[in-house]
Short mmCIF file of C-alpha atoms in Angstrom, two decimals:
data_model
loop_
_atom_site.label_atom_id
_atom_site.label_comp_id
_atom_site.label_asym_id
_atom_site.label_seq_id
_atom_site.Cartn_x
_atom_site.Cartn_y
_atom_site.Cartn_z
CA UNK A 1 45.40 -51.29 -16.98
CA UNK A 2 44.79 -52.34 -13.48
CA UNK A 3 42.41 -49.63 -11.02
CA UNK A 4 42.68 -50.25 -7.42
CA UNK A 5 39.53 -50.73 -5.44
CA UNK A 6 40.31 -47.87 -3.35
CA UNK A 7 40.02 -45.73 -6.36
CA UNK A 8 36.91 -46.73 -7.47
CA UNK A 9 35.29 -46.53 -4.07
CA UNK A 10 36.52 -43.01 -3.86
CA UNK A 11 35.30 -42.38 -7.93
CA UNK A 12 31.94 -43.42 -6.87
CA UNK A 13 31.61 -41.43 -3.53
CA UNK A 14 31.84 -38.03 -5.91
CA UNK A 15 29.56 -39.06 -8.19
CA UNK A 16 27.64 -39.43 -5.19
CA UNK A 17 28.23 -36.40 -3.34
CA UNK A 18 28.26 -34.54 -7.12
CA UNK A 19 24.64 -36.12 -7.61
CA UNK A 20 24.12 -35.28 -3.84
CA UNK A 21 24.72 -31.67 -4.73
CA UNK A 22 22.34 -31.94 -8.27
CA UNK A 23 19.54 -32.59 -6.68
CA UNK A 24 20.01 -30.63 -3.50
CA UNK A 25 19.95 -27.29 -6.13
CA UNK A 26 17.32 -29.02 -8.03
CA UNK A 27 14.98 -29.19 -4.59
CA UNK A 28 15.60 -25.71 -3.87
CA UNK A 29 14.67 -24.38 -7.73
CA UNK A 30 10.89 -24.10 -6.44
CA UNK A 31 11.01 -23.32 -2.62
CA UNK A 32 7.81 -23.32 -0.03
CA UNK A 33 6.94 -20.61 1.64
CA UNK A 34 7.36 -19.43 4.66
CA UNK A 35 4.20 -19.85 6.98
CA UNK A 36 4.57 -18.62 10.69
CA UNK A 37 1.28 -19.20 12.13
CA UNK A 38 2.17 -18.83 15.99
CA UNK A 39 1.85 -14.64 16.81
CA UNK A 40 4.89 -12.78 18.01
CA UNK A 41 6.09 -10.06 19.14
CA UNK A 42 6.80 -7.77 16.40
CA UNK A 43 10.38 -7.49 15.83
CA UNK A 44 10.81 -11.73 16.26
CA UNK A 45 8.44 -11.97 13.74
CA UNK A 46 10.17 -9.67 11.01
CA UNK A 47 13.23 -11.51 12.17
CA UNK A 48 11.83 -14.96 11.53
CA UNK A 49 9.75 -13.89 7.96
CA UNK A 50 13.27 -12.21 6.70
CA UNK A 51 15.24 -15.47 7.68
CA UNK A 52 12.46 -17.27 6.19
CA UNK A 53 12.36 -15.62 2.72
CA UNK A 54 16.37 -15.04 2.40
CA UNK A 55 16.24 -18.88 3.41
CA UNK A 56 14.20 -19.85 -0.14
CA UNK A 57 16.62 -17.44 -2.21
CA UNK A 58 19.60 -20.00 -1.32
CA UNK A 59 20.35 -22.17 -4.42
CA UNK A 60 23.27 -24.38 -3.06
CA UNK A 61 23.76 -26.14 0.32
CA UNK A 62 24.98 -23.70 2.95
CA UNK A 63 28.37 -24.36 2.65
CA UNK A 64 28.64 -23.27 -0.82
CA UNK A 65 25.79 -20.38 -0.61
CA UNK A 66 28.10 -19.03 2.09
CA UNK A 67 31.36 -19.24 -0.40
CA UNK A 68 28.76 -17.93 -3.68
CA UNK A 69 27.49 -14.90 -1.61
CA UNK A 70 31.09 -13.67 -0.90
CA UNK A 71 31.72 -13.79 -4.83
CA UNK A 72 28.34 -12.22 -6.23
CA UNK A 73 25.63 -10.01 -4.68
CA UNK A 74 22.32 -9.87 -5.39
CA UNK A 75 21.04 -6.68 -5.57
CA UNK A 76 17.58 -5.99 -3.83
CA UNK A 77 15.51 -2.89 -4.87
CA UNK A 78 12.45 -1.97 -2.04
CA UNK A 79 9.42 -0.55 -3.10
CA UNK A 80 8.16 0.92 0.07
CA UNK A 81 5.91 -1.37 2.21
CA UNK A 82 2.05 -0.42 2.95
CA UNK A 83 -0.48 -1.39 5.23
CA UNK A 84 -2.61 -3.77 2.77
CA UNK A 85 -5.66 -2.55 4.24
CA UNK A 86 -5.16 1.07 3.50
CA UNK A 87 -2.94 1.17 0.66
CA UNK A 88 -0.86 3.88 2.98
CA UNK A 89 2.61 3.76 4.28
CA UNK A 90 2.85 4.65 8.20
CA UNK A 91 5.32 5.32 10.62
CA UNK A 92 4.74 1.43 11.26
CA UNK A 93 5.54 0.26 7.95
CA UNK A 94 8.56 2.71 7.59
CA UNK A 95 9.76 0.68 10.88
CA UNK A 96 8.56 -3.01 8.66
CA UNK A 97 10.72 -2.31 6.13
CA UNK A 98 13.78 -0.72 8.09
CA UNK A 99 13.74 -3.59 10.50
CA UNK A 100 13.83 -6.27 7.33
CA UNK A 101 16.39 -4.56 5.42
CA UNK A 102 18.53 -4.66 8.55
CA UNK A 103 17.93 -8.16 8.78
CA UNK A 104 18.78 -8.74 5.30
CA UNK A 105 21.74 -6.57 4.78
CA UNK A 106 23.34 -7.90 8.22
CA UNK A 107 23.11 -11.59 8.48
CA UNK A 108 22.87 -12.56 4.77
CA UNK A 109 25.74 -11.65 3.04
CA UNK A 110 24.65 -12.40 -0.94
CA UNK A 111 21.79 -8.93 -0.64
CA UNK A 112 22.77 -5.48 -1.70
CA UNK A 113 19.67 -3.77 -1.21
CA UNK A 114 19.51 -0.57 -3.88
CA UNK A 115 17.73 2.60 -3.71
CA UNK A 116 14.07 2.51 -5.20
CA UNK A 117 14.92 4.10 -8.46
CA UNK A 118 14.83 3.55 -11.94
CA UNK A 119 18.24 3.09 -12.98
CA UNK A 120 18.28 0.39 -10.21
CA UNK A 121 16.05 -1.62 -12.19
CA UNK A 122 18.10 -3.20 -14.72
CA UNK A 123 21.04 -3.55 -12.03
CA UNK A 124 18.91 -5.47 -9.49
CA UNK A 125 17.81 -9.06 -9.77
CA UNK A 126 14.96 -8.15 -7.36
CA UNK A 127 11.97 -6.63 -6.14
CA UNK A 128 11.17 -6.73 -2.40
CA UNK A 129 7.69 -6.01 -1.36
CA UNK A 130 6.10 -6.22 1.77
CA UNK A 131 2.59 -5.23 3.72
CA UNK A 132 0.97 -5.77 6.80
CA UNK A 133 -2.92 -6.14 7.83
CA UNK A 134 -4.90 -6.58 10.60
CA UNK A 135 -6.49 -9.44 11.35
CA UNK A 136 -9.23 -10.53 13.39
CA UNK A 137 -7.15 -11.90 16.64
CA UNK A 138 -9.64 -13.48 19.85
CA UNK A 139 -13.40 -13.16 20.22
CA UNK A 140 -14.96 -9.37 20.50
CA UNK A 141 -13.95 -8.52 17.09
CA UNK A 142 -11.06 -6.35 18.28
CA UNK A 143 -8.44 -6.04 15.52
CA UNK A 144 -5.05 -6.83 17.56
CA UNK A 145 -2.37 -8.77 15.70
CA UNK A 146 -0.50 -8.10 12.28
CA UNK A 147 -0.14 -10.19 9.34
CA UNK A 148 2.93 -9.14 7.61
CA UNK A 149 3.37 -10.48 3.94
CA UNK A 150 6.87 -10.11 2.31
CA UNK A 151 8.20 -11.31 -1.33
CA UNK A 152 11.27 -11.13 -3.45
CA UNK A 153 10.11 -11.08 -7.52
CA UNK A 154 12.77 -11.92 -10.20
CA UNK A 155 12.78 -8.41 -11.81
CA UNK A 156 13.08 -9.80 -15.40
CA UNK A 157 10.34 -12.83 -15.50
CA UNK A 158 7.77 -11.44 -12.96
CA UNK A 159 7.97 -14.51 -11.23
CA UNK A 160 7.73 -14.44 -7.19
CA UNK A 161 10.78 -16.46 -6.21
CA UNK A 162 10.26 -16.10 -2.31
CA UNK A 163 7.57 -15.32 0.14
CA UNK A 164 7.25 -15.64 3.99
CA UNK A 165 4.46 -14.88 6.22
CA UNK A 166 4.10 -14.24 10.06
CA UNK A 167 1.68 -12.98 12.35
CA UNK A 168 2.95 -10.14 14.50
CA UNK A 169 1.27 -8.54 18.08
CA UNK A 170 0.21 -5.35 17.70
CA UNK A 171 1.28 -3.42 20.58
CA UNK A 172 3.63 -0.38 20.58
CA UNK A 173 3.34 0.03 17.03
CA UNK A 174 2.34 4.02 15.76
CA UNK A 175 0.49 3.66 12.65
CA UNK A 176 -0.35 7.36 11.66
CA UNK A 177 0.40 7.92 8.23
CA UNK A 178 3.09 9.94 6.72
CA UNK A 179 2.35 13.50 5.55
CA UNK A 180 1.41 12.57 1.87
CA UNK A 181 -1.30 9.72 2.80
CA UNK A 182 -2.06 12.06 5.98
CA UNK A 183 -3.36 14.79 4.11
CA UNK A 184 -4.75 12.78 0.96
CA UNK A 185 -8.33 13.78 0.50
CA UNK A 186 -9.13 10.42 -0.55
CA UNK A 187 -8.16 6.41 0.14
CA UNK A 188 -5.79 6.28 -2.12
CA UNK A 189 -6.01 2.34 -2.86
CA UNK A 190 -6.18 1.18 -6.14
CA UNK A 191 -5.38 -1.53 -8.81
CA UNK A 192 -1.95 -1.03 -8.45
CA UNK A 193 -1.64 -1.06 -4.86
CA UNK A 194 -4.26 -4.08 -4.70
CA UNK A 195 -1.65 -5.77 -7.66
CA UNK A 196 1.08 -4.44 -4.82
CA UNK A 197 -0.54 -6.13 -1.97
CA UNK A 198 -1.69 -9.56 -4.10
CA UNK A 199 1.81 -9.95 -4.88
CA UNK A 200 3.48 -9.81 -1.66
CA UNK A 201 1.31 -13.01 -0.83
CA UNK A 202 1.85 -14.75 -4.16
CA UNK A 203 3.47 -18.19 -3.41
CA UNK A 204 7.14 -18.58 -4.70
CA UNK A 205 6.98 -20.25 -8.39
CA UNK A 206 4.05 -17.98 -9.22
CA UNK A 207 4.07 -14.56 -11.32
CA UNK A 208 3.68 -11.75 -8.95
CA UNK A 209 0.61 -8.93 -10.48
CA UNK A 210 0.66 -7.90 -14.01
CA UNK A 211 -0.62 -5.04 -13.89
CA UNK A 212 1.21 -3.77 -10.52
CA UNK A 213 4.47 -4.80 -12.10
CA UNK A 214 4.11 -3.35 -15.80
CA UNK A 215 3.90 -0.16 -13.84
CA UNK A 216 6.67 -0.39 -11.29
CA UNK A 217 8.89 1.82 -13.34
CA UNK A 218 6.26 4.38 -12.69
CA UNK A 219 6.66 3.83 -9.18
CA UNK A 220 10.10 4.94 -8.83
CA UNK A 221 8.94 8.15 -9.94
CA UNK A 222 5.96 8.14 -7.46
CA UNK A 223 8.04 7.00 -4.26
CA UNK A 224 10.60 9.78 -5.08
CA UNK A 225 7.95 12.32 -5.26
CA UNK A 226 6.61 11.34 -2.25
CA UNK A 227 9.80 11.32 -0.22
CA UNK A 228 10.26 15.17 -1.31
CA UNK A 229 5.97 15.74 -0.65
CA UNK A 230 7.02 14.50 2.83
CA UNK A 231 9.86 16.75 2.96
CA UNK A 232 7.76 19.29 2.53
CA UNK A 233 9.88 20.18 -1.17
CA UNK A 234 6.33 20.78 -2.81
CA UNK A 235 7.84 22.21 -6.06
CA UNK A 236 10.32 19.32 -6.59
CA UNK A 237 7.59 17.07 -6.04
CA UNK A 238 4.75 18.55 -8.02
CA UNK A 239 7.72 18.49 -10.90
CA UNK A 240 8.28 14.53 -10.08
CA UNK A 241 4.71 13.87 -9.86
CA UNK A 242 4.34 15.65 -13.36
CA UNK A 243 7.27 13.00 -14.41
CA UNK A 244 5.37 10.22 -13.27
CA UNK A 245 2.07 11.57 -14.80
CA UNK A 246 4.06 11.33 -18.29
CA UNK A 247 5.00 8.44 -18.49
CA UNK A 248 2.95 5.09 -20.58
CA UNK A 249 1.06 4.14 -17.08
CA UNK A 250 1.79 7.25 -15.15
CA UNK A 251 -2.39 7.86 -15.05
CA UNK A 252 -2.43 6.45 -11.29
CA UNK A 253 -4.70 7.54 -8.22
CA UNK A 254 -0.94 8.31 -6.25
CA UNK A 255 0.24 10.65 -9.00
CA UNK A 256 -3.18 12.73 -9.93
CA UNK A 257 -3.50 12.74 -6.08
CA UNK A 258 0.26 14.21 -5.58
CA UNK A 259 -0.35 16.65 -8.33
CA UNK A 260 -3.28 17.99 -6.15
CA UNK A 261 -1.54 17.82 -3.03
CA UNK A 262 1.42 19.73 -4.38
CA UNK A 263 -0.52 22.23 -5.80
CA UNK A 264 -2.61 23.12 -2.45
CA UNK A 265 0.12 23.21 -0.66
CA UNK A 266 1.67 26.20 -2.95
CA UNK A 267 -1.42 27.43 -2.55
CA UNK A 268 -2.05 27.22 -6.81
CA UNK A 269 -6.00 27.09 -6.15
CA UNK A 270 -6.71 27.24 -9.71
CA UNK A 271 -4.65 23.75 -10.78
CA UNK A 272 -5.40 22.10 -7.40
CA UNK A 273 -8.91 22.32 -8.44
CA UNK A 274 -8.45 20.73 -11.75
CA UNK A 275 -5.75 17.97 -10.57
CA UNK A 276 -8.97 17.29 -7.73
CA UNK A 277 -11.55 16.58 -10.65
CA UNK A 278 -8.70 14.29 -12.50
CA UNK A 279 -8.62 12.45 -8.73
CA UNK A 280 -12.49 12.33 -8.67
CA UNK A 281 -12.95 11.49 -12.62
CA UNK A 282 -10.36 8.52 -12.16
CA UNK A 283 -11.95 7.64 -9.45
CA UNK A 284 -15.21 6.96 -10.75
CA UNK A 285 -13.73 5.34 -13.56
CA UNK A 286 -12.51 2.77 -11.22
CA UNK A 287 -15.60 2.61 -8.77
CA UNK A 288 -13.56 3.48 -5.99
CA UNK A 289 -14.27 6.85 -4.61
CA UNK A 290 -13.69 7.42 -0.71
CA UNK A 291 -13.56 10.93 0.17
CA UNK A 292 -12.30 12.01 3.71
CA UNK A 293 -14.96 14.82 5.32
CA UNK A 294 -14.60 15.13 8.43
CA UNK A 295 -17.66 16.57 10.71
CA UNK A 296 -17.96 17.74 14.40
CA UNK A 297 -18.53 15.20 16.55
CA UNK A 298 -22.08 14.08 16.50
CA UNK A 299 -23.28 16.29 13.93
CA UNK A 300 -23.48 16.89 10.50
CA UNK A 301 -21.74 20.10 10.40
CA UNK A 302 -18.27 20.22 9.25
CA UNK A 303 -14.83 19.93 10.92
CA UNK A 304 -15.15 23.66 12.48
CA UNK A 305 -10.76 24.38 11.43
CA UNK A 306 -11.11 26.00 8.11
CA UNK A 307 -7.86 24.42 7.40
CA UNK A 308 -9.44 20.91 7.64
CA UNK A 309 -12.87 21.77 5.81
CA UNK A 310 -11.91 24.87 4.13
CA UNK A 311 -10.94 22.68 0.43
CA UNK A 312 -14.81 20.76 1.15
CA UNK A 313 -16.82 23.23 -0.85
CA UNK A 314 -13.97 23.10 -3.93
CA UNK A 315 -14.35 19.15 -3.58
CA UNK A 316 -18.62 18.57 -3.62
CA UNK A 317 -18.07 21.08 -6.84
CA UNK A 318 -15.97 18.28 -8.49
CA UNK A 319 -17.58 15.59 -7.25
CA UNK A 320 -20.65 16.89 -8.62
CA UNK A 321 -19.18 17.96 -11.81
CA UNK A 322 -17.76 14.77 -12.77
CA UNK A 323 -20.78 12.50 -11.61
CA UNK A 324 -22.93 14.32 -14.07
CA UNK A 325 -20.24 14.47 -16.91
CA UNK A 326 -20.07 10.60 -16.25
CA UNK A 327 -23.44 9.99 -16.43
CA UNK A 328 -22.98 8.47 -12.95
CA UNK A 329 -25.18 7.04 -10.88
CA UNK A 330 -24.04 6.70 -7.18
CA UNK A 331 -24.67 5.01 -3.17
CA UNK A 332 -23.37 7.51 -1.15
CA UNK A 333 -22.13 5.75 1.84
CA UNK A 334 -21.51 7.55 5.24
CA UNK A 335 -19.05 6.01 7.74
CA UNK A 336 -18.30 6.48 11.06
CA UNK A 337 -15.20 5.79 13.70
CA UNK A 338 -15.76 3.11 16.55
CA UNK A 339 -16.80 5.56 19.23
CA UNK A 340 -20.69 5.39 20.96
CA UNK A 341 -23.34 3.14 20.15
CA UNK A 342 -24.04 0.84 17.13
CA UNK A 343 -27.72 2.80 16.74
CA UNK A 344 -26.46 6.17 17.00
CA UNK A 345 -23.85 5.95 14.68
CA UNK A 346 -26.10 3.90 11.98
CA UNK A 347 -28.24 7.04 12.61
CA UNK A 348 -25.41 9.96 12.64
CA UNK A 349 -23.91 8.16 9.36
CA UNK A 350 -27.05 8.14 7.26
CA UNK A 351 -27.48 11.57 7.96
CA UNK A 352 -24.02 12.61 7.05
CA UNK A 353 -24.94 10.76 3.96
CA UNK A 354 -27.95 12.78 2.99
CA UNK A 355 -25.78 16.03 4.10
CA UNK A 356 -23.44 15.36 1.28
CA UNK A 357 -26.57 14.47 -1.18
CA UNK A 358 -27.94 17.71 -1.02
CA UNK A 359 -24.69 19.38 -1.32
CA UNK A 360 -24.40 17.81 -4.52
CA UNK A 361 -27.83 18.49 -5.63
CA UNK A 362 -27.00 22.12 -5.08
CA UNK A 363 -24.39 22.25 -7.44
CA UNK A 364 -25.91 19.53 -9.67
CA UNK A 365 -30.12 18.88 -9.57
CA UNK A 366 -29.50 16.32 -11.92
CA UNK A 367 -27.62 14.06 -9.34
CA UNK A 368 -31.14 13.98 -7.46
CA UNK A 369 -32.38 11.38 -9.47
CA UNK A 370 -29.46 9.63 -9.77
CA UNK A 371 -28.30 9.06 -5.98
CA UNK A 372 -29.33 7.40 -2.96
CA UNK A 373 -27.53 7.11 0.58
CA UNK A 374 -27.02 4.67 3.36
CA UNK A 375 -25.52 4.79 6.32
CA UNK A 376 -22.80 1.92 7.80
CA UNK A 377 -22.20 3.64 11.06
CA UNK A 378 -18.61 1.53 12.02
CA UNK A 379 -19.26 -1.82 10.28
CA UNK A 380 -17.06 -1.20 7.73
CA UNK A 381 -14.35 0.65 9.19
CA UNK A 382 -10.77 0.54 7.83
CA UNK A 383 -9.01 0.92 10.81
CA UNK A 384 -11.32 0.35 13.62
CA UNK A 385 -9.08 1.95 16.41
CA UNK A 386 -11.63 4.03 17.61
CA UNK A 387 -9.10 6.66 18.46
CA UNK A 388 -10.40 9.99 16.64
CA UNK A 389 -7.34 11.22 15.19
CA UNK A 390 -5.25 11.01 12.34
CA UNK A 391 -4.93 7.31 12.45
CA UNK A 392 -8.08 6.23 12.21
CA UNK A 393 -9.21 9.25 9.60
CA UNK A 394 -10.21 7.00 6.85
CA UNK A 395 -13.19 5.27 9.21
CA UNK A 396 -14.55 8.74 9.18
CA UNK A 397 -15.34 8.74 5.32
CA UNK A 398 -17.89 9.18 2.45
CA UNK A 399 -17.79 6.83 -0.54
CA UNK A 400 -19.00 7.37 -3.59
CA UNK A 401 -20.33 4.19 -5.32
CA UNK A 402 -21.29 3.60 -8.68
CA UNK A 403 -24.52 1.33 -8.75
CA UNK A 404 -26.61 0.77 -11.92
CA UNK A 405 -29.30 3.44 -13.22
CA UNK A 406 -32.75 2.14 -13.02
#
């Protein structure tokens, strides 16, 4: 049998093209991540990271990712994005993850993205998490520019399949926290939302958290309480926190918090009082302890509203009672926000310090012996903004940290 040249040529340029297309998919199967080091303004940056990290998802050439995305969807479930410094979602991250999910949902035609709930789970393919954190931007130490942090996770192997990075300017952008992180007596950041955080910056190819990710199933409980705390539906979300709390790895910082929250707010004094010690005792447990007082300005008296300060005497009680039922010994740390001189508020934060030490020691002479103070004035604020208000509520803070007893 006799083959014509022509169709051997033609035999050989689709085993090329064929091989071509091999180990174009075969490149893609571990992308890089997206890195955008220049700053922008906010939205252009969102835009770019979201191009960026749909960009590493695509398996086949663009011609045929454009032809796969109109036969199969991938569905997309958001847990909802957090300043990584913080651990709190803000009326800036609400607008992070609105502003990527528009992206997502409007120019890339393979994402369905799916409500943040349970049964979602085992329909989506994956997890989108995202944060953003200031970082040191020019000389003067001023806190300025945004890096925002986002990552799609393969629901069923854990592994981090895309990731993009950009640095964002800060300016316009409201970051007061919603209700629930708003009123929180305490930073509410823990292993979870550092496991969170640490895997929205995990390079593509790499597992995202364990331990952040064994408990996501939690967190569909969690966000959905939330939503309804912010709502201002206490009972439904004291009974979703209570959900939460019951389930394998329900025993989180978020949930024992919400179950105190709830509970104050329906004015239950009796089981806010014991959900606050299960805060405080967890707390401890986890050496991270930062309780929110908040004192007149300049003083060591406290916030004069009863409505702000009226919940501080329940909350020295617990503290005190669960140091000494620990066996604890603790630094107690006073803070202040960026306002006045470096001296004076070394000075005014040391003394806040010793005001809350001899609180304690009232309810628990024990603790005498087993406590010391110090005072960091505004070197170690969280937010830095200087602005006095709900924003930057966390700078004005006391931890509790556990050292060793001598």
């Amino acid at each position: 049998m006799k083959v014509s040249t022509s169709k051997i040529l033609r035999g050989a340029a689709s085993a090329f093209v064929a091989a071509g297309l091999i180990a174009a998919i075969a490149g893609c199967a571990a992308p890089q991540a997206t890195n955008l080091s220049d700053e922008l303004p906010f939205d252009q940056a969102v835009a770019q990271a979201s191009d960026g990290l749909a960009g590493q998802t695509q398996k086949l050439p663009a011609f045929l990712a454009k032809v796969e995305s109109k036969i199969t969807k991938r569905g997309v479930v958001l847990d909802p994005m957090l300043d990584a410094t913080t651990g709190q979602q803000t009326a800036a991250t609400v607008l992070l993850e609105n502003r990527v999910t528009e992206r997502l949902t409007t120019k890339f035609d393979q994402f369905e993205i799916l409500p943040f709930q349970s049964a979602n789970l085992s329909r989506a393919q994956y997890l989108l998490t995202g944060t953003m954190t200031r970082v040191e931007n020019g000389g003067g130490g001023k806190k300025r520019a945004l890096r925002i942090n986002l990552a799609l996770t393969d629901l069923k192997s854990g592994t981090v399949v895309a990731q993009a990075s950009a640095l964002a300017k800060d300016e316009g952008l409201d970051h007061t926290p919603l209700a629930y992180y708003r009123d929180s007596p305490v930073l509410v950041k823990d292993q979870v939302i550092e496991g969170y955080a640490r895997t929205s910056a995990t390079p593509p190819g790499q597992r995202g958290d364990a331990f952040y990710l064994d408990r996501i199933a939690a967190a569909t409980l969690i966000n959905e309480a939330t939503t309804l705390y912010n709502q201002e539906r206490y009972v439904e979300a004291l009974g979703q926190y209570r959900s939460a709390l019951a389930t394998p790895t329900g025993e989180q910082l978020r949930v024992l918090n919400g179950i105190y929250l709830t509970n104050a707010k329906l004015g239950r004094t009796a089981e806010a009082e014991q959900a606050f010690g299960r805060v405080v005792a967890l707390g401890i447990a986890y050496n991270q302890l930062g309780v929110k007082f908040l004192f007149n300005p300049g003083s060591t008296e406290f916030w004069s509203d009863s409505k702000v300060s009226g919940p501080y005497v329940m909350w020295l009680r617990q503290i005190a009672k669960e140091s000494t039922t620990a066996r604890a010994c603790m630094d107690i740390v006073g803070h202040t926000s960026k306002t006045g001189s470096e001296q004076a508020n070394d000075a005014l934060s040391l003394q806040r310090a010793n005001f809350i030490r001899q609180r304690l020691m009232a309810d628990a002479p024990v603790l005498g012996a087993r406590t010391k103070t110090s005072g960091m004035g505004f070197r170690q604020n969280i937010i830095g903004s200087g602005t006095d208000n709900a924003v930057d509520a966390l700078d004005r803070r006391v931890e509790f940290k556990i050292i060793p007893c001598s």
